[in-house]
Coordinates of C-alpha atoms in Angstrom, one line a residue:
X979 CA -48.4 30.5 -13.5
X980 CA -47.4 30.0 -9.9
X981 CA -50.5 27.8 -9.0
X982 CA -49.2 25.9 -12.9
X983 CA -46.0 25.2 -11.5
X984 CA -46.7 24.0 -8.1
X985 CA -49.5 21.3 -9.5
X986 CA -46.5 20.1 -11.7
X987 CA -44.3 19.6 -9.0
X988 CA -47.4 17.5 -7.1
X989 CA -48.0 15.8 -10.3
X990 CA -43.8 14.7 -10.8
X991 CA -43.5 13.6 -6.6
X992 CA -47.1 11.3 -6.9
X993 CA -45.1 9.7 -9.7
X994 CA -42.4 9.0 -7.8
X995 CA -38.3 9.9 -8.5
X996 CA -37.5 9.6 -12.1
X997 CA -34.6 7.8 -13.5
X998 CA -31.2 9.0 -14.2
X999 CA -29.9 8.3 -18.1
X1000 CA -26.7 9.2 -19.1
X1001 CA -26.7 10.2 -22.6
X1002 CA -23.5 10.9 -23.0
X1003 CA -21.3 7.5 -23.5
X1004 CA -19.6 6.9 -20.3
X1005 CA -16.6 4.5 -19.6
X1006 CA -17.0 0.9 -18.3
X1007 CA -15.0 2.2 -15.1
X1008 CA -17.3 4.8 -14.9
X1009 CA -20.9 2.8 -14.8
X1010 CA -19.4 0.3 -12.6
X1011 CA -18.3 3.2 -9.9
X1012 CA -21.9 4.3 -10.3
X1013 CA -23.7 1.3 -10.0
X1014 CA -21.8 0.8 -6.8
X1015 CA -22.3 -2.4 -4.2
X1016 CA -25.0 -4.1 -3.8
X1017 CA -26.7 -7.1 -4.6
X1018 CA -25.1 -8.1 -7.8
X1019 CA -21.7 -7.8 -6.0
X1020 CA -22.9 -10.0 -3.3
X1021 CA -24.6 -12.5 -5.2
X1022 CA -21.7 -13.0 -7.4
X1023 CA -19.4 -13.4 -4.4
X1024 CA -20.9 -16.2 -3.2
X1025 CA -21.3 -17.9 -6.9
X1026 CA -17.4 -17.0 -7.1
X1027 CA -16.7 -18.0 -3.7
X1028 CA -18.2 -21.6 -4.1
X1029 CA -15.1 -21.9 -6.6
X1030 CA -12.9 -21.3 -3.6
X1031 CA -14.5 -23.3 -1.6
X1032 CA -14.3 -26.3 -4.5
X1033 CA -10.6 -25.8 -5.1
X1034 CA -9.8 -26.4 -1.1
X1035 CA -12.1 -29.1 -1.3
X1036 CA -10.7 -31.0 -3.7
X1037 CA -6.7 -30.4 -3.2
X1038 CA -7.4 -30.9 0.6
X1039 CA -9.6 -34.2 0.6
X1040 CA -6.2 -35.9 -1.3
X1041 CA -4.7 -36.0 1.9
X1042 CA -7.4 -38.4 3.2
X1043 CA -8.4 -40.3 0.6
X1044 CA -4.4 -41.6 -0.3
X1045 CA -4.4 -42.8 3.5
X1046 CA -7.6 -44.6 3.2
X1047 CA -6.6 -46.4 -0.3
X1048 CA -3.1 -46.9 1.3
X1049 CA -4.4 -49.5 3.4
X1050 CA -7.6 -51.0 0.7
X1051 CA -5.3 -51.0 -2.2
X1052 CA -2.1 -51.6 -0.4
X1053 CA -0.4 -48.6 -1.9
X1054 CA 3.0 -48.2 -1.9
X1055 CA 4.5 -44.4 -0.7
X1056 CA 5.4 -43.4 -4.3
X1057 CA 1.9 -44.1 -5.8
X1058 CA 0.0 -41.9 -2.8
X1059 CA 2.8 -39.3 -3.6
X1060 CA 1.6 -39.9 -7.3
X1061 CA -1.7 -38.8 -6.7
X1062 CA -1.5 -36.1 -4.8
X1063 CA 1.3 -35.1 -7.9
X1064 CA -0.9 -35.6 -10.7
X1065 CA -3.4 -33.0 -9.5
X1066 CA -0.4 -30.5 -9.6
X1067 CA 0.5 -31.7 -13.1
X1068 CA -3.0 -30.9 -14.2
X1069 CA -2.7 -27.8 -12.6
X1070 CA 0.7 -26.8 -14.2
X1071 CA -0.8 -27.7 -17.6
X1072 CA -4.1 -26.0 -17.0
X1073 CA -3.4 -22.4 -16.0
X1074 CA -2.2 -21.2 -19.4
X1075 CA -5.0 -22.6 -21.1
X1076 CA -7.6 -21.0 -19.1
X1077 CA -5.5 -17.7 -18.9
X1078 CA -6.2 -17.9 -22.8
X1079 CA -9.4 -19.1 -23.1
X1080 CA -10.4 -16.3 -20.6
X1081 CA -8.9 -13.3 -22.8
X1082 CA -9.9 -15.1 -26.2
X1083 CA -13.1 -16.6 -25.5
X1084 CA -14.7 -15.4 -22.3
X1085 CA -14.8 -15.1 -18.5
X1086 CA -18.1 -16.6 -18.3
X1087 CA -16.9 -20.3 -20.6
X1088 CA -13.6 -19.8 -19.1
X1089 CA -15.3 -20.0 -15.6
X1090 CA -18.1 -22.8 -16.7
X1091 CA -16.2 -25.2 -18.7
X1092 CA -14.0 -25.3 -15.7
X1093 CA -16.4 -26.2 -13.4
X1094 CA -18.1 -28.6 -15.3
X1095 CA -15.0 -30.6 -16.0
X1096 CA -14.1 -30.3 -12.3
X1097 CA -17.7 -31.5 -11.7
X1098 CA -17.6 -35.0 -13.7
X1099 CA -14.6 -36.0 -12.7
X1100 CA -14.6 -34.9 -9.5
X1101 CA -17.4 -37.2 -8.9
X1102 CA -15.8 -40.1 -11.7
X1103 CA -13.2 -40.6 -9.3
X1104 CA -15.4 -42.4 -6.8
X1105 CA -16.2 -44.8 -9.9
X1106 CA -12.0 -45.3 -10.1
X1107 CA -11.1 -49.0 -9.3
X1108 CA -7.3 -48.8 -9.5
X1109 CA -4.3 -46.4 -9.6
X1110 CA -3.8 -45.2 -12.9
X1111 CA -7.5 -44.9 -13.7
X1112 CA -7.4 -42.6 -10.0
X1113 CA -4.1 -40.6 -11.7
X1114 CA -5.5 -40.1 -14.6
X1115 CA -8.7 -39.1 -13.4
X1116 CA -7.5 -36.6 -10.6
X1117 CA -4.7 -35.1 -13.4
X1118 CA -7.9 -34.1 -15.5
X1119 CA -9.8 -32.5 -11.9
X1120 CA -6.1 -30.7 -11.5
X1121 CA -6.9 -29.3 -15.1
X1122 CA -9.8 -28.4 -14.5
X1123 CA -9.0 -26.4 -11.1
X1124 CA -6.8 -24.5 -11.9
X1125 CA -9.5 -22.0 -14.1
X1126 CA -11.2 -21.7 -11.3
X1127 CA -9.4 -19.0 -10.6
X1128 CA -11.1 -17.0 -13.2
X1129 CA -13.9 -16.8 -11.1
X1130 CA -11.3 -14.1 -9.0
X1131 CA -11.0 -12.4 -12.2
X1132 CA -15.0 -11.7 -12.5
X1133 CA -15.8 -10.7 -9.3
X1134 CA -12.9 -8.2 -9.4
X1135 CA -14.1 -7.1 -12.7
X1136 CA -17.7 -6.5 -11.6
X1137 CA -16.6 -4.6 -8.1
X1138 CA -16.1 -0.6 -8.1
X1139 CA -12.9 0.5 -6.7
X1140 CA -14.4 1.5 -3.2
X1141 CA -15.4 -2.2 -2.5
X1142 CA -12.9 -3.9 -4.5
X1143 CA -10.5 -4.9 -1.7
X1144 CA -12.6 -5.8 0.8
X1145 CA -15.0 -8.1 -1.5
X1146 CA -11.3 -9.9 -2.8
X1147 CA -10.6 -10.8 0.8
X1148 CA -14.1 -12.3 2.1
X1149 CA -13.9 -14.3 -1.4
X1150 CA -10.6 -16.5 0.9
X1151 CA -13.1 -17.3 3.7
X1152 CA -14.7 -19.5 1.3
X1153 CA -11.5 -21.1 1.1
X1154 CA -11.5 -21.8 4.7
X1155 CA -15.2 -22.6 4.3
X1156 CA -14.0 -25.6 2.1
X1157 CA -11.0 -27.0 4.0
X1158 CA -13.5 -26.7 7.2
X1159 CA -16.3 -29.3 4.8
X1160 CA -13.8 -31.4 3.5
X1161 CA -12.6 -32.0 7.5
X1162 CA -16.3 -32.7 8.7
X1163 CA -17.1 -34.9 5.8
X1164 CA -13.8 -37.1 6.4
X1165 CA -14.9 -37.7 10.0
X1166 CA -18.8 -38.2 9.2
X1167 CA -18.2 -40.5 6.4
X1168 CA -14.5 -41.5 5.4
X1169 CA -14.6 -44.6 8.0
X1170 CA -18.3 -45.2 8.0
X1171 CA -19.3 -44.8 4.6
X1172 CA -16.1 -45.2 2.6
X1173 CA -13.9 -43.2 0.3
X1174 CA -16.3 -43.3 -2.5
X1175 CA -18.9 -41.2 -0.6
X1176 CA -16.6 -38.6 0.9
X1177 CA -15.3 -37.9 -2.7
X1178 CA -19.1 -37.2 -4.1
X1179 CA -19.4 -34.9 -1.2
X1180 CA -16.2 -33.2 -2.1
X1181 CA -17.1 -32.3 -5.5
X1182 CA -20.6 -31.0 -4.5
X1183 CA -19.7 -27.6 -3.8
X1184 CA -18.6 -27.3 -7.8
X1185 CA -21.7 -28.5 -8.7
X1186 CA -23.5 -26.1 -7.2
X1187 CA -20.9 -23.2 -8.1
X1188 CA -22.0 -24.4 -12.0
X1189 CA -25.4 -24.6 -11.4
X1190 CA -25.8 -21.3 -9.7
X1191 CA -23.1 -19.8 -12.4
X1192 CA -25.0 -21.5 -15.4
X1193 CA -28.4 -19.5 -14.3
X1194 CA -27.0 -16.6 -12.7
X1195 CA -23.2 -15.6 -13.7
X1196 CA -23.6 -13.1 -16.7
X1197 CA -20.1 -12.3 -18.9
X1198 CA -17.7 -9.4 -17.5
X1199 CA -18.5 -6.7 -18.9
X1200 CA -15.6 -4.9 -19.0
X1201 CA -14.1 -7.7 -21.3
X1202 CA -17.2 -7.6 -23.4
X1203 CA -16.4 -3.8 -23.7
X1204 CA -12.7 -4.7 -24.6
X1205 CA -13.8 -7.3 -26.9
X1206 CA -15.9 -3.8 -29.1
X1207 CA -19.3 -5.8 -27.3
X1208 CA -20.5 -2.2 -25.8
X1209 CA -24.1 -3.2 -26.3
X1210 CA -23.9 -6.4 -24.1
X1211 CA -22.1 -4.7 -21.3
X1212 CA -25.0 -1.9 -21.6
X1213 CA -27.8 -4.4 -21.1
X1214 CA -25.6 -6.5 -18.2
X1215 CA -24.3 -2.8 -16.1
X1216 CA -27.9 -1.9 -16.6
X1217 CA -29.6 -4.9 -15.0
X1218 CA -26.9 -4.8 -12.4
X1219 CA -28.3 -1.3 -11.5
X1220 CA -31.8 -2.3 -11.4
X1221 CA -30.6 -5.2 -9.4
X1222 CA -28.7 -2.3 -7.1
X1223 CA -31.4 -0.2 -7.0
X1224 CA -29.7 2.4 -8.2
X1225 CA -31.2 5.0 -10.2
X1226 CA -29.3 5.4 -12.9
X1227 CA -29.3 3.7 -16.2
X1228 CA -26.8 4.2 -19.3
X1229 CA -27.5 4.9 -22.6
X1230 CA -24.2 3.9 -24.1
X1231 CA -20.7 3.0 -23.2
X1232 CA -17.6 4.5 -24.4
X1233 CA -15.4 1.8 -26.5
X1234 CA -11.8 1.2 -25.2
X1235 CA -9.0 0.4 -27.1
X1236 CA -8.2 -3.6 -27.4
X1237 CA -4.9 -3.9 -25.3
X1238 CA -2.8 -6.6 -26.5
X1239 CA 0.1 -7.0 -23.6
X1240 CA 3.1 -8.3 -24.7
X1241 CA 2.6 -11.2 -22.7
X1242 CA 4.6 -13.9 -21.2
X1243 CA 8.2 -12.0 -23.2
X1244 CA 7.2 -8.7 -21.8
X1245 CA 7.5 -10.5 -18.7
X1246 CA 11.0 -11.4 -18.9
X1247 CA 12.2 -8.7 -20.8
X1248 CA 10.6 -5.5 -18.7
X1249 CA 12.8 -4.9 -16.1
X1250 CA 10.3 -3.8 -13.6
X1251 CA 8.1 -6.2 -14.7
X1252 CA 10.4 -8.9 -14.5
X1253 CA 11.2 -7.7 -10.7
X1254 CA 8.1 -8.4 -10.0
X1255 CA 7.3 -11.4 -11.8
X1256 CA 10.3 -12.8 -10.0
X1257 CA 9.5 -11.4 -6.3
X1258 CA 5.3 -12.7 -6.8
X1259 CA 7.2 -16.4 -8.3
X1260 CA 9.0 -16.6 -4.8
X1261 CA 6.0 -15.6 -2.6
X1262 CA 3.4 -18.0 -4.4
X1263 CA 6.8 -20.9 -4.3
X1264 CA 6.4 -20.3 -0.2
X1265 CA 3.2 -20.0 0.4
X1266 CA 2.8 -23.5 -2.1
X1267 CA 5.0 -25.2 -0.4
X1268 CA 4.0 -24.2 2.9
X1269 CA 0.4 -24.7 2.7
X1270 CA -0.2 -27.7 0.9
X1271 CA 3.2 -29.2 2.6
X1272 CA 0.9 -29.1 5.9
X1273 CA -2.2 -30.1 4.6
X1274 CA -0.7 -33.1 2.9
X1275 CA 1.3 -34.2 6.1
X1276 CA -1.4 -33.9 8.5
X1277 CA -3.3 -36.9 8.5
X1278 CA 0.5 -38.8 7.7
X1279 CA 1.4 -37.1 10.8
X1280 CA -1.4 -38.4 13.2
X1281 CA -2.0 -41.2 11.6

């Protein structure tokens, strides 16, 4: 019996560690805790992060482009002031429909459709051959950036607690990352080459933030789970732990309650949610006005 035992023990370590399987149903939280960090996490930060880095881009590159068409199409101070405002506008009119169409319809569409609208007309505004065709135009990119965010909202969603703050601060370097581009590209091409040029280059980083999410980004699973889609988020939090190389793979996930939050009136009429509604409002005011206050005076400034 000894001599029985030991050869199984042989046999089970020449073919190598076994799986884990939970058979119990665990909770979304649960898998994503045990799946951990690893190359999912990373691999979806830089698809994410490419959003970033396209939302700098094209707010920032404004700030060049009114200059140069200032002086070809003899601009006057309230139409450069325009276009900088209409991307703002489309901004403003933007973020509650891709709030919505990210709770309703999907992170993943929410984060694509996005992209690709930011993609086209990011690089139709190069074909723009007046004012209101370049307001019009760079309302619609404004539109279109502000679901970018949703890409913030996925990679949060995908990270386990123990690397969730760290992974939603590298995600701002790509920020940086596309103020820095924008600045090269306006003093390799903008004079040389012309506005036209600079503005393709702009909107390149979205396209390849909608490639790389077309082939690559899968659906958030927690909201599949939310949305009663347990056995989509099994097959996605599985591949991630393959992906991981963890061992362990899930047999089924626990459902969760829909939530439905009271929304926008819940807001206003929580008092502790209203404080801090109020207090983020103020913060996100300064930092606004501050940030993009500089970046639009710069190139005024030292012009």
């Amino acid at each position: 019996r000894g001599f029985a035992a030991m050869a199984q023990v042989e046999e089970e370590e020449a073919q190598g560690p076994r799986l884990s399987s939970s058979q119990l149903p665990v909770t979304i939280e649960d898998a994503i805790e045990e799946v951990k960090v690893g190359r999912t996490q990373w691999i979806l930060l830089v698809i994410c992060g490419l959003t970033f880095m396209s939302d700098a881009a094209e707010v920032t590159f404004l700030s060049f482009v009114t200059e140069q068409l200032r002086c070809e199409w003899g601009l006057t101070s309230a139409q450069e002031t325009s276009i900088t405002q209409a991307v703002f506008v489309g901004m403003i009119c933007g973020a509650p429909v891709w709030g919505w169409v990210a709770d309703k319809v999907g992170r993943r569409t929410a984060f694509l459709v996005s992209s690709v609208i930011i993609c086209a007309f990011g690089f139709g505004t190069a074909l723009t051959q007046g004012f209101y065709s370049l307001v019009t135009v760079r309302a619609i990119v404004g539109f279109g950036v502000s679901g970018l965010p949703v890409g913030f909202d996925i990679l949060a969603e995908a990270l386990p607690t123990s690397g969730r703050g760290a992974f939603l601060l590298y995600i701002e370097y790509f920020w940086t990352l596309g103020s820095i581009f924008v600045n090269v590209c306006a003093w390799l091409v903008l004079e040389t080459r012309g506005w036209q040029l600079f503005t393709m280059l702009a909107a390149l980083p979205t396209l390849i933030a909608s490639i790389a999410g077309y082939i690559a980004l899968p659906e958030s699973p927690r909201w599949l789970v939310e949305e009663g889609r347990q056995e989509e988020a099994l097959k996605i939090v599985n591949q991630w732990a393959k992906a991981n190389g963890s061992k362990r793979r899930f047999k089924a996930l626990a459902a969760e309650p829909h939530s439905e939050g009271g929304g926008i009136s819940e807001m206003c009429t929580n008092r502790k949610l209203r404080r801090t509604t109020i207090l983020m409002a103020i913060v996100w005011f300064a930092f606004g006005l501050a940030y993009y206050g500089v970046v639009s005076l710069l190139p005024r400034i030292f012009r």
